[in-house]
Amino acid sequence: MTIAVEKVLYTARATADGGRDGKVATDDGKLDVVVAPPAEMGGSGNGTNPEQLFAAGYAACFHSALKVVARKARHDVDASTVTAEVGIGPINGGAGYGLQVALVVSLPGLDRAVAEQLVAAAHEVCPYSNATRGNIAVDLKVA
């Protein structure tokens, strides 16, 4: 199922030069980083990598979604954090690579059942969750 955006509110634009071993920059200059394969994948590790960038974006986006659903449910999540763990590895017998994600959500002071409900609700509204749903494994963990 393809999700259609009803109205584009913002478009981010980034250009890569050199693929996984080069640089990536946004058109507004707010992000300009060297990228390099991690040492675990035979690279130098002397830069960030696409998985780290994806993890950062997913963690920030999911945390915003969590704050929205918590506010609507009248729960205080100011002390909460979201950590995204993005793994990469071979798929289809090594014919390509795929990703998997674990979202580790810390909601101190909330009952575990309430925390799990909020995390599940955030997963339904987060744009990254909507983009990845049915495409990659996303494991939700309440810390």
PDB file of N, CA, C and O in Angstrom, residues 63 76-82 106-109:
ATOM      1  N   HIS A  63      10.154  10.549  18.591  1.00  0.00           N
ATOM      2  CA  HIS A  63      10.002  11.246  19.863  1.00  0.00           C
ATOM      3  C   HIS A  63       8.970  12.366  19.746  1.00  0.00           C
ATOM      4  O   HIS A  63       8.156  12.572  20.656  1.00  0.00           O
ATOM      5  N   ASP A  76       2.518  13.381  30.917  1.00  0.00           N
ATOM      6  CA  ASP A  76       3.755  14.157  30.866  1.00  0.00           C
ATOM      7  C   ASP A  76       4.908  13.233  30.469  1.00  0.00           C
ATOM      8  O   ASP A  76       5.216  12.279  31.185  1.00  0.00           O
ATOM      9  N   VAL A  77       5.523  13.517  29.342  1.00  0.00           N
ATOM     10  CA  VAL A  77       6.653  12.711  28.869  1.00  0.00           C
ATOM     11  C   VAL A  77       7.899  13.575  28.658  1.00  0.00           C
ATOM     12  O   VAL A  77       8.770  13.232  27.868  1.00  0.00           O
ATOM     13  N   ASP A  78       7.976  14.673  29.386  1.00  0.00           N
ATOM     14  CA  ASP A  78       9.114  15.591  29.227  1.00  0.00           C
ATOM     15  C   ASP A  78      10.456  14.916  29.486  1.00  0.00           C
ATOM     16  O   ASP A  78      11.458  15.290  28.893  1.00  0.00           O
ATOM     17  N   ALA A  79      10.493  13.914  30.360  1.00  0.00           N
ATOM     18  CA  ALA A  79      11.756  13.241  30.688  1.00  0.00           C
ATOM     19  C   ALA A  79      12.033  12.042  29.776  1.00  0.00           C
ATOM     20  O   ALA A  79      12.993  11.312  29.988  1.00  0.00           O
ATOM     21  N   SER A  80      11.230  11.872  28.749  1.00  0.00           N
ATOM     22  CA  SER A  80      11.362  10.699  27.884  1.00  0.00           C
ATOM     23  C   SER A  80      12.498  10.856  26.879  1.00  0.00           C
ATOM     24  O   SER A  80      12.928  11.965  26.571  1.00  0.00           O
ATOM     25  N   THR A  81      12.985   9.722  26.398  1.00  0.00           N
ATOM     26  CA  THR A  81      13.965   9.694  25.313  1.00  0.00           C
ATOM     27  C   THR A  81      13.621   8.551  24.365  1.00  0.00           C
ATOM     28  O   THR A  81      12.948   7.584  24.743  1.00  0.00           O
ATOM     29  N   VAL A  82      14.081   8.675  23.135  1.00  0.00           N
ATOM     30  CA  VAL A  82      13.935   7.614  22.139  1.00  0.00           C
ATOM     31  C   VAL A  82      15.304   7.365  21.525  1.00  0.00           C
ATOM     32  O   VAL A  82      15.961   8.300  21.059  1.00  0.00           O
ATOM     33  N   SER A 106      12.342   5.358  26.541  1.00  0.00           N
ATOM     34  CA  SER A 106      12.380   5.506  27.991  1.00  0.00           C
ATOM     35  C   SER A 106      11.316   6.513  28.404  1.00  0.00           C
ATOM     36  O   SER A 106      11.321   7.658  27.929  1.00  0.00           O
ATOM     37  N   LEU A 107      10.403   6.066  29.250  1.00  0.00           N
ATOM     38  CA  LEU A 107       9.317   6.916  29.747  1.00  0.00           C
ATOM     39  C   LEU A 107       9.287   6.847  31.269  1.00  0.00           C
ATOM     40  O   LEU A 107       8.394   6.227  31.860  1.00  0.00           O
ATOM     41  N   PRO A 108      10.264   7.477  31.930  1.00  0.00           N
ATOM     42  CA  PRO A 108      10.332   7.391  33.383  1.00  0.00           C
ATOM     43  C   PRO A 108       9.081   7.956  34.045  1.00  0.00           C
ATOM     44  O   PRO A 108       8.527   8.957  33.596  1.00  0.00           O
ATOM     45  N   GLY A 109       8.655   7.260  35.089  1.00  0.00           N
ATOM     46  CA  GLY A 109       7.521   7.740  35.864  1.00  0.00           C
ATOM     47  C   GLY A 109       6.162   7.295  35.359  1.00  0.00           C
ATOM     48  O   GLY A 109       5.157   7.542  36.009  1.00  0.00           O
TER      49      GLY A 109
END
